[in-house]
Amino acid sequence: MAQKALTLKTLTKNTVWDVQENDIFRMLESVEKDADIRDNIRRYTDIIRVAFMIEELQEPSSAMKGKFEKTGYKIGQIQIDDNTKMTLALKKRPISRVTDLTYENIHHITAAKLIEVLDRNFGGGWESLSQSVKDIIESGFDISTTTLPKDRLHKPGGMYEKKVADGYDVLEVVKGTWVEAIFAKLKPETEKPRLKLMSKNEEDEIPEDDYNKPDEDDIIDEEPTILGDDDITEDNYRTTFEIEGEPDEEAESMSDFGDE
């Protein structure tokens, strides 16, 4: 299924790494026609700045434009309103050092690019990286390492040969007579589960908390049963009552009470 073209309103800190300078200038053409974008332009430029360096040219002379273009910037002009134009210089942020890697851009580089970045910054091997950088890299790549003598690293049928056959890119870090091999392979993209948001009506209908509610079979009716005159029978009505002590003594005392 074809993906819809990104716009300023759909651009995120993640997807901004998928576009180039010309794409950003195309998106900015909507500023003049969309009041909402004009009023919130700072929010959109903050997202663009995640992946691009932006410079506003206050005096867009040919000399000034040439200076920026020599350093890799693309120059473009956008119309803000009927009376205002703005000249911008844009340049995609390079990913050349391990400190340039982020959770947003790690999914937008290849294993070969990662090996290039690691090779440019290495010296101490995988363990020389900070844990935060390792976490970023491993969020986008499967990483494994092995350290062996030089003459054993490329042994037929060994780990090196198997990893390469399985599609891993490899960086070899020489450590005297030993070599550390760092294998990297891009993780397959997985679709993130979408959070289902409740509608306003569903939010108002708070479900009853019945966690501690007993089963119907366990419910005992504690309300006393009130019998009418028609309901009284010799089976459910008692005229006797229990008395404590010796029967003769109790009968005698009650007889005395009746004589008073």
XYZ file of C-alpha atoms in Angstrom:
260
model
C 0.000 0.000 0.000
C 1.435 3.377 -1.038
C 2.305 5.714 1.817
C 0.868 9.200 1.863
C 3.356 12.028 1.382
C 4.491 13.607 4.627
C 3.358 17.114 5.451
C 4.344 19.553 8.166
C 1.320 18.461 10.178
C 2.189 14.749 9.967
C 5.941 15.141 10.377
C 7.418 13.650 13.585
C 10.837 13.517 15.220
C 11.169 10.040 13.784
C 9.888 10.483 10.228
C 11.777 13.745 9.721
C 14.885 11.585 9.158
C 13.208 10.101 6.071
C 13.106 13.394 4.161
C 15.665 15.657 2.521
C 16.120 19.423 2.223
C 13.958 19.727 -0.902
C 11.132 17.886 0.862
C 11.237 20.379 3.744
C 11.063 23.362 1.378
C 8.079 21.729 -0.360
C 6.308 21.317 2.979
C 7.030 24.907 3.958
C 5.133 26.128 0.905
C 1.930 25.467 2.885
C 2.780 28.159 5.462
C 1.264 30.974 3.408
C -2.012 29.115 2.853
C -2.503 27.600 6.313
C -3.091 29.956 9.242
C -2.718 27.129 11.756
C 0.794 26.376 10.527
C 1.684 30.081 10.572
C 0.505 30.433 14.149
C 2.427 27.334 15.261
C 5.477 27.604 13.033
C 7.841 27.325 16.010
C 6.478 23.862 16.824
C 7.066 22.654 13.274
C 10.556 24.138 13.003
C 11.490 22.440 16.306
C 10.653 19.092 14.716
C 12.645 19.975 11.586
C 15.650 20.944 13.719
C 15.849 17.381 15.054
C 17.252 16.234 11.701
C 18.266 19.507 10.014
C 20.385 22.520 10.740
C 18.378 25.657 9.894
C 19.730 29.154 9.342
C 17.663 32.184 8.400
C 19.536 34.470 6.019
C 18.689 38.029 7.053
C 20.623 39.423 4.069
C 20.336 36.771 1.335
C 23.046 38.133 -0.954
C 24.682 35.939 -3.565
C 27.894 35.911 -1.547
C 26.070 34.810 1.603
C 24.182 32.087 -0.245
C 27.393 30.849 -1.846
C 29.080 30.626 1.568
C 26.370 28.333 2.900
C 26.137 26.261 -0.260
C 29.854 25.501 -0.093
C 29.314 23.830 3.300
C 26.468 21.639 2.025
C 23.421 23.812 2.760
C 20.447 24.054 0.405
C 18.947 27.530 0.009
C 15.237 28.177 -0.382
C 12.714 30.965 0.049
C 9.292 30.627 1.636
C 6.351 33.003 1.571
C 4.994 33.694 5.069
C 2.210 36.078 4.014
C 1.505 38.661 1.337
C 4.192 40.983 2.670
C 6.779 38.651 4.195
C 9.287 36.289 2.617
C 11.978 34.302 4.397
C 15.206 32.847 3.031
C 16.369 29.690 4.765
C 19.503 27.557 4.558
C 18.916 23.862 5.356
C 21.375 21.010 5.866
C 20.661 17.442 6.983
C 22.443 16.697 10.235
C 25.303 14.270 9.580
C 25.592 10.970 11.414
C 29.342 10.574 11.587
C 30.075 9.919 15.276
C 28.536 7.600 17.833
C 27.371 10.675 19.738
C 25.238 11.603 16.687
C 23.169 8.439 17.108
C 19.713 8.822 18.638
C 16.667 6.614 19.179
C 15.021 8.509 16.294
C 17.737 8.196 13.648
C 19.093 4.732 14.517
C 16.261 3.169 12.496
C 17.115 5.244 9.438
C 20.685 4.059 8.808
C 22.024 0.825 7.341
C 24.306 -1.682 9.037
C 27.078 -0.557 6.664
C 26.571 3.051 7.824
C 26.675 1.949 11.454
C 29.953 0.093 10.871
C 31.347 3.233 9.234
C 30.347 5.339 12.249
C 31.802 2.815 14.701
C 35.035 2.545 12.729
C 35.466 6.322 12.785
C 35.028 6.528 16.546
C 36.493 3.302 17.807
C 39.790 2.189 19.242
C 38.742 0.370 22.376
C 36.134 -1.978 20.933
C 32.472 -2.482 21.801
C 33.084 -2.215 25.541
C 34.569 1.262 25.096
C 31.117 2.620 24.262
C 28.928 4.113 26.967
C 25.890 2.096 28.004
C 23.564 4.791 26.678
C 25.114 4.557 23.182
C 24.942 0.750 23.288
C 21.252 0.914 24.190
C 20.552 3.215 21.228
C 22.447 0.973 18.797
C 20.833 -2.228 20.077
C 17.360 -0.704 19.744
C 17.874 -0.839 15.971
C 20.479 -3.554 15.389
C 21.341 -7.063 16.479
C 24.886 -6.858 17.822
C 27.287 -9.654 18.753
C 31.055 -9.693 19.280
C 33.915 -12.161 19.469
C 37.637 -11.702 20.154
C 40.083 -14.218 18.688
C 43.720 -14.457 17.577
C 44.199 -13.081 14.079
C 44.909 -16.477 12.567
C 41.743 -18.011 14.000
C 39.188 -15.269 13.278
C 38.594 -16.290 9.660
C 38.743 -20.019 10.280
C 36.436 -21.853 7.814
C 33.131 -22.738 9.417
C 33.730 -20.404 12.318
C 31.538 -17.657 13.785
C 32.860 -14.998 11.398
C 31.929 -16.975 8.297
C 28.504 -17.925 9.665
C 27.611 -14.365 10.655
C 28.589 -12.928 7.267
C 26.565 -15.637 5.530
C 23.603 -14.647 7.729
C 23.739 -11.055 6.480
C 25.766 -9.347 9.215
C 28.189 -6.495 8.508
C 31.458 -6.748 10.420
C 33.918 -4.331 11.952
C 37.336 -5.723 12.912
C 39.150 -3.945 15.746
C 42.788 -4.959 16.006
C 44.086 -5.467 19.540
C 47.702 -6.511 19.202
C 47.785 -10.132 18.049
C 44.056 -10.463 18.691
C 41.085 -9.062 16.782
C 37.638 -8.133 18.071
C 34.935 -8.694 15.492
C 31.726 -6.683 15.954
C 28.754 -7.991 13.966
C 25.764 -5.778 13.185
C 22.488 -6.576 11.462
C 19.444 -4.345 11.129
C 16.516 -5.560 13.200
C 13.298 -6.173 11.264
C 10.697 -3.488 11.800
C 7.801 -4.535 13.985
C 4.435 -2.815 14.006
C 3.850 -1.146 17.339
C 0.517 -1.913 19.031
C -1.840 1.033 18.783
C -3.343 2.459 21.929
C -7.123 2.373 21.772
C -8.538 5.621 23.068
C -11.911 5.640 24.769
C -14.621 7.852 23.396
C -16.144 10.549 25.559
C -19.255 8.425 26.165
C -17.121 5.446 27.200
C -15.186 7.603 29.638
C -18.437 8.669 31.311
C -19.582 5.071 31.684
C -17.287 3.892 34.470
C -17.633 0.121 34.900
C -18.747 -1.160 38.283
C -15.940 -2.528 40.434
C -17.098 -6.088 41.142
C -13.693 -7.552 42.071
C -14.795 -8.300 45.655
C -18.430 -8.921 44.786
C -19.504 -12.406 46.005
C -21.085 -14.940 43.710
C -24.856 -15.107 43.664
C -24.748 -18.586 45.262
C -22.808 -17.182 48.234
C -25.247 -14.378 48.987
C -27.271 -14.902 52.204
C -30.410 -12.899 52.657
C -29.970 -11.283 56.044
C -33.280 -9.415 55.965
C -35.777 -10.918 58.461
C -38.842 -12.531 56.945
C -42.016 -10.843 58.134
C -44.999 -13.173 58.170
C -48.586 -12.072 57.878
C -51.430 -13.667 59.802
C -52.282 -15.867 56.839
C -48.724 -17.144 56.648
C -48.454 -18.370 60.222
C -48.681 -22.137 60.675
C -47.853 -24.497 63.466
C -44.627 -25.340 61.618
C -43.240 -21.807 61.599
C -44.685 -20.371 64.793
C -43.512 -21.429 68.248
C -45.246 -20.556 71.529
C -42.680 -22.260 73.741
C -39.330 -20.932 74.841
C -36.332 -22.530 76.464
C -35.648 -21.983 80.168
C -32.465 -22.589 82.026
C -32.089 -24.380 85.336
C -34.174 -27.180 86.796
C -37.652 -27.406 85.256
C -39.444 -27.803 88.563
C -37.739 -24.781 90.105
C -38.517 -22.563 87.119
C -42.121 -23.728 87.045
C -42.498 -22.993 90.738
C -41.128 -19.458 90.376
C -43.375 -18.698 87.478
C -46.343 -19.991 89.452
C -45.459 -17.638 92.285
C -45.236 -14.747 89.824
C -48.681 -15.542 88.518
C -50.192 -15.469 91.993
C -49.041 -11.933 92.691
